[in-house]
């Protein structure tokens, strides 16, 4: 029997009627989405992926805020925060009731413009077991790739939706395949004017001269929920933390680098464009223990 849990969000926006939770359990193995849903035909929608560790959805509030922010960038109606929140909890509870505690799970939230012509958005959530990220938490070979957009693209060309977690991730997947062709595991995008941005599914953490930095989020990149927790980890240990513009040269000159994201958590970079970087294995293990122990 399929392990994954699926919930359709019957009231993805607005207020459900009294007594209606606004979501319903659905058959993961049955067809649920109309082929004319604009999420399918145009990639017109937004999503979030949330780590669920020992039954705790991590950073649920920040993920829902980001879902709402992405929806706003796409001119989609505001998602019904309470409905989505309760649906995640119900999905996790159903998964655990059928499969046991499950260790590392994820919840994926999809919110689309809906079936063409209806003007009604669609939404669904599924909960399943995460991949095994053991190896990635030990070391990653990364290449930089030109994103082909300036760092100020969000301001100059908001219709490009840089900084929205849109369903149109084909470009991000293509970048990851390019990394594989170059013998690497992952990517850091560089803006066409030379600033370090983010990975196709991650944020970058840069340690240099004792300061922990990440690229400022006004550069058409996502504000990472994991990155925020990583800053809290380092701040508790006395490191100054800073958001700022980081040039490709500064990135290359870093003392240590990590890619961080929900579900994977923190992967230390062993190689960037072929250059080797030292990995503090104890610090990274400590960081991942901290990230995995989050209960909210
Ligand atoms: C483009 C991009 N940047 C950054 C992130 C990291 O965000 P988070 O740590 O909230 O998962 C993701 C997550 O998948 C992403 O797709």
Coordinates of C-alpha atoms in Angstrom, one line a residue, residues 146-276:
X146 CA 25.6 32.2 -14.6
X147 CA 21.9 32.8 -14.0
X148 CA 21.8 35.3 -16.8
X149 CA 19.9 37.9 -14.7
X150 CA 21.3 40.9 -12.9
X151 CA 21.2 41.0 -9.1
X152 CA 18.6 43.7 -9.2
X153 CA 16.2 41.8 -11.5
X154 CA 13.4 41.6 -8.9
X155 CA 13.2 45.4 -8.9
X156 CA 13.8 46.0 -12.7
X157 CA 11.7 43.0 -14.1
X158 CA 9.3 41.7 -11.5
X159 CA 7.4 39.7 -14.2
X160 CA 10.4 37.3 -14.3
X161 CA 9.2 36.2 -10.8
X162 CA 12.8 35.9 -9.5
X163 CA 12.4 35.3 -5.7
X164 CA 9.0 33.5 -6.1
X165 CA 9.0 29.8 -5.3
X166 CA 7.0 29.2 -8.5
X167 CA 6.2 25.7 -10.0
X168 CA 8.4 26.6 -13.0
X169 CA 11.5 24.7 -11.7
X170 CA 12.5 23.3 -15.1
X171 CA 15.4 25.8 -15.3
X172 CA 16.5 24.8 -11.8
X173 CA 16.5 21.2 -12.8
X174 CA 18.4 21.9 -16.0
X175 CA 21.1 23.7 -13.9
X176 CA 21.4 20.6 -11.7
X177 CA 21.8 18.4 -14.8
X178 CA 24.5 20.8 -16.1
X179 CA 26.3 20.4 -12.7
X180 CA 26.1 16.6 -13.1
X181 CA 27.6 16.9 -16.6
X182 CA 30.5 18.9 -15.1
X183 CA 31.0 16.2 -12.4
X184 CA 29.4 18.2 -9.6
X185 CA 26.5 17.6 -7.2
X186 CA 25.0 21.1 -7.1
X187 CA 25.1 24.7 -8.3
X188 CA 25.5 28.2 -7.0
X189 CA 24.0 30.7 -9.4
X190 CA 25.9 33.9 -10.1
X191 CA 24.1 37.0 -11.3
X192 CA 25.1 38.3 -14.8
X193 CA 26.8 41.3 -12.9
X194 CA 28.9 39.0 -10.7
X195 CA 27.1 38.4 -7.4
X196 CA 26.6 35.1 -5.6
X197 CA 22.9 34.3 -5.4
X198 CA 21.5 30.9 -4.4
X199 CA 21.4 27.2 -5.4
X200 CA 18.6 25.8 -7.6
X201 CA 17.0 24.5 -4.3
X202 CA 19.2 26.0 -1.6
X203 CA 20.7 29.1 0.0
X204 CA 24.4 29.5 0.3
X205 CA 26.2 30.2 3.6
X206 CA 29.6 31.8 3.5
X207 CA 32.1 31.8 6.3
X208 CA 35.0 34.3 5.9
X209 CA 37.1 36.0 8.5
X210 CA 35.0 34.6 11.3
X211 CA 31.8 36.2 9.9
X212 CA 28.9 34.1 8.6
X213 CA 27.1 35.6 5.6
X214 CA 24.4 34.9 3.1
X215 CA 23.5 36.8 0.0
X216 CA 21.0 39.6 0.7
X217 CA 17.5 38.5 -0.4
X218 CA 16.7 41.6 -2.5
X219 CA 18.6 39.9 -5.4
X220 CA 15.7 37.8 -6.8
X221 CA 16.4 34.9 -4.5
X222 CA 14.4 33.1 -1.8
X223 CA 14.5 34.0 1.9
X224 CA 15.6 30.6 3.2
X225 CA 13.9 29.1 6.2
X226 CA 16.9 26.8 6.8
X227 CA 19.3 29.7 6.3
X228 CA 17.5 31.6 9.1
X229 CA 18.0 28.6 11.4
X230 CA 21.6 28.4 10.4
X231 CA 22.1 32.0 11.4
X232 CA 20.5 31.3 14.8
X233 CA 22.9 28.3 15.3
X234 CA 26.0 30.5 14.5
X235 CA 24.8 33.5 16.5
X236 CA 24.3 31.2 19.6
X237 CA 28.0 30.2 19.1
X238 CA 29.2 33.8 19.0
X239 CA 29.7 34.3 15.3
X240 CA 28.6 37.6 13.8
X241 CA 26.0 37.0 11.0
X242 CA 25.3 39.3 8.0
X243 CA 23.1 39.6 4.9
X244 CA 24.9 41.4 2.1
X245 CA 25.8 41.4 -1.5
X246 CA 28.6 38.9 -2.0
X247 CA 30.7 39.0 -5.1
X248 CA 31.7 35.8 -7.0
X249 CA 35.3 36.6 -6.0
X250 CA 34.4 36.8 -2.3
X251 CA 32.5 33.5 -2.6
X252 CA 35.6 31.9 -4.1
X253 CA 37.8 33.3 -1.4
X254 CA 35.6 32.0 1.5
X255 CA 37.1 30.0 4.4
X256 CA 34.1 27.6 4.3
X257 CA 30.8 27.2 2.4
X258 CA 27.5 25.3 2.9
X259 CA 24.4 24.8 0.8
X260 CA 21.3 24.7 3.1
X261 CA 17.7 23.8 2.5
X262 CA 14.7 22.2 4.1
X263 CA 14.8 18.4 4.1
X264 CA 18.5 18.2 3.1
X265 CA 19.5 20.6 5.9
X266 CA 23.2 21.6 5.6
X267 CA 25.7 20.2 3.1
X268 CA 29.3 21.5 3.4
X269 CA 31.0 22.3 0.1
X270 CA 34.2 20.4 -0.5
X271 CA 34.9 21.8 -3.9
X272 CA 33.7 24.9 -5.7
X273 CA 34.6 25.1 -9.4
X274 CA 37.3 22.5 -8.7
X275 CA 39.0 24.4 -5.9
X276 CA 39.1 22.4 -2.6

